[in-house]
Short mmCIF file of C-alpha atoms and ligand atoms in Angstrom, two decimals:
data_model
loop_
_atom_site.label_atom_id
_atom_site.label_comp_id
_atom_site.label_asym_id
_atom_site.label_seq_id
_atom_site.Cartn_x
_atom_site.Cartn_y
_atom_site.Cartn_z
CA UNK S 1 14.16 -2.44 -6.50
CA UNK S 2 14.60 -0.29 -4.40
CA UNK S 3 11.48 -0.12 -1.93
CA UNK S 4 12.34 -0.72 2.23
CA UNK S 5 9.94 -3.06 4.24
CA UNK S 6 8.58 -4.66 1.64
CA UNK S 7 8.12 -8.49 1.27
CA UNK S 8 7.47 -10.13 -2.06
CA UNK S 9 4.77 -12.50 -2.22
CA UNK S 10 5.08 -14.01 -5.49
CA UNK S 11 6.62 -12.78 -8.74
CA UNK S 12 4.14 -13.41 -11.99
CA UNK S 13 5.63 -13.15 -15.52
CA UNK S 14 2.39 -12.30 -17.20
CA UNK S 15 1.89 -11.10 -21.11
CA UNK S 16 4.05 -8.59 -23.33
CA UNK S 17 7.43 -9.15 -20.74
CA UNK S 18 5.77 -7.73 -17.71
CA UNK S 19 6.54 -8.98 -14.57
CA UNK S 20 3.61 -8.61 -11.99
CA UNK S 21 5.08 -8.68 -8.28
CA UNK S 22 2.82 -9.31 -5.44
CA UNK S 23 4.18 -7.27 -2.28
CA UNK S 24 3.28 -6.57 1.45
CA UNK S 25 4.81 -4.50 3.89
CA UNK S 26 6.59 -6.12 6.48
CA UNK S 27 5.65 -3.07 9.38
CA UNK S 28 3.08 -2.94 11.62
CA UNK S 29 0.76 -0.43 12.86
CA UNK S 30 -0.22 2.65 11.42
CA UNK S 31 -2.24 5.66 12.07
CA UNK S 32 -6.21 5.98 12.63
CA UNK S 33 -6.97 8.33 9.29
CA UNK S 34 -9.64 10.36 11.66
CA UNK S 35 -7.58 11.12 15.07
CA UNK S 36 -4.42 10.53 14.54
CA UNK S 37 -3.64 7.92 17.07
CA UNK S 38 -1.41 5.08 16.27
CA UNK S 39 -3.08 1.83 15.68
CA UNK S 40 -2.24 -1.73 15.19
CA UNK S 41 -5.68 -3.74 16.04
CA UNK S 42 -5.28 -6.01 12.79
CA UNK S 43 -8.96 -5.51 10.42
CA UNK S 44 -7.66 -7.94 7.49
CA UNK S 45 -6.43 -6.66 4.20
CA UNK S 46 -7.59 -3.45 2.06
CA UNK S 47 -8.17 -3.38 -1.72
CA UNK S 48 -5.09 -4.38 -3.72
CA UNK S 49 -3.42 -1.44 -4.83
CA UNK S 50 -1.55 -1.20 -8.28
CA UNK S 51 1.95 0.65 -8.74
CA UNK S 52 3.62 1.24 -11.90
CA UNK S 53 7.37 1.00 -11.24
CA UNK S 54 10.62 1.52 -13.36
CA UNK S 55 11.27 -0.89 -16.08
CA UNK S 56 14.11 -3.71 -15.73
CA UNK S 57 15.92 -4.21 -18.85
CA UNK S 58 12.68 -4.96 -21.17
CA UNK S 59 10.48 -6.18 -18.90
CA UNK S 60 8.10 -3.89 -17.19
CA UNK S 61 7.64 -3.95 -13.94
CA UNK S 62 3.88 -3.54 -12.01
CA UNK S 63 3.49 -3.44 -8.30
CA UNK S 64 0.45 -5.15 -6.52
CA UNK S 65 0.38 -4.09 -3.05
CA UNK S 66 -2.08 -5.77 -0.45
CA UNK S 67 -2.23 -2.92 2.24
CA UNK S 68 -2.96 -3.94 6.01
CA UNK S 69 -5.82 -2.40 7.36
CA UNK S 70 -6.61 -1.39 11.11
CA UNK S 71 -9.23 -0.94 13.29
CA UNK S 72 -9.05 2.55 15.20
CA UNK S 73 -10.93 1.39 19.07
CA UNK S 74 -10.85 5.06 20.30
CA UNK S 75 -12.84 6.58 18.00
CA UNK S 76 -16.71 6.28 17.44
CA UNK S 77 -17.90 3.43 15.00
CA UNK S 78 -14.56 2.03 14.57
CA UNK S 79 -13.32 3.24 11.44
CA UNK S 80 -10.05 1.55 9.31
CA UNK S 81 -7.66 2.78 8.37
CA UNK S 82 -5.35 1.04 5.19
CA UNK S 83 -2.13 0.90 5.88
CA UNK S 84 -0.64 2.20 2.42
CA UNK S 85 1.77 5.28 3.28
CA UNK S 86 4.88 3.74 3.81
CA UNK S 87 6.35 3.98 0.32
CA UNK S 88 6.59 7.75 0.25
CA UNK S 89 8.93 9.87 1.40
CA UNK S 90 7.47 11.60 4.81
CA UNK S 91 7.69 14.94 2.61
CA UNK S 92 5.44 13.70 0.32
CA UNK S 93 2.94 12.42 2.60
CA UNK S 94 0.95 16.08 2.19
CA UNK S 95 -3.00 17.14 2.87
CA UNK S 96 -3.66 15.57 -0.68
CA UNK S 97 -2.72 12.19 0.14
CA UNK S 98 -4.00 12.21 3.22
CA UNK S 99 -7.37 13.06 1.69
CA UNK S 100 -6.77 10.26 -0.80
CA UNK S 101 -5.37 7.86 2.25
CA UNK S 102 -8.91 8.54 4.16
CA UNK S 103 -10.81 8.24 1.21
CA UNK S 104 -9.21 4.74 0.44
CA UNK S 105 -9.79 5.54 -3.48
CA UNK S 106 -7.18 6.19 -6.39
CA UNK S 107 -3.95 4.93 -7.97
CA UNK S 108 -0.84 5.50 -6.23
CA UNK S 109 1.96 6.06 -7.33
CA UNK S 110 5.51 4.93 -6.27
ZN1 ZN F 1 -9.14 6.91 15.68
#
């Protein structure tokens, strides 16, 4: 694996050779999906996200990431923002997945 700032919670072998692995990033902070600013006020944990990744040998491999959310302060109502972007490449992180990023909806892919 190849996948920076990422901690593994547990590793789950489950049916058919798959092995589920349970991950969280180890960074901090991220940044408020409506202005911009950087955030870090800790809001608990988003939905779990699932991430299909390269098979090992004959096992398959799925990703379950718990993303940190945060609390923007500055802006009105509060909103969170999950903390999900870190496994792509900053030239990937385009309008579309910002849209899907705000939204907090759909599969992502590693
Ligand atoms: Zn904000």
């Amino acid at each position: 694996m190849n996948l920076p700032d990422i901690a593994i919670d547990r590793v789950v072998l489950g049916e058919h050779k798959t092995l589920k692995i349970y991950i969280h990033s180890t960074l901090e902070g991220t940044h408020c999906h409506r202005c911009g600013q950087p955030i870090d006020h800790a809001y608990g944990h988003g939905q779990e996200i699932k991430l299909r990744h390269l098979p090992l040998g004959e096992y398959k491999i799925v990703l379950f990431l718990r993303p940190k959310r945060y609390q923007c302060r500055s802006c009105e109502g509060h909103p969170t923002t999950s903390q999900t972007l870190f496994l792509y490449p900053a030239s990937l992180y385009d309008e579309r997945l910002r849209a899907a990023h705000a939204a907090g909806t759909g599969e992502q892919h590693a």
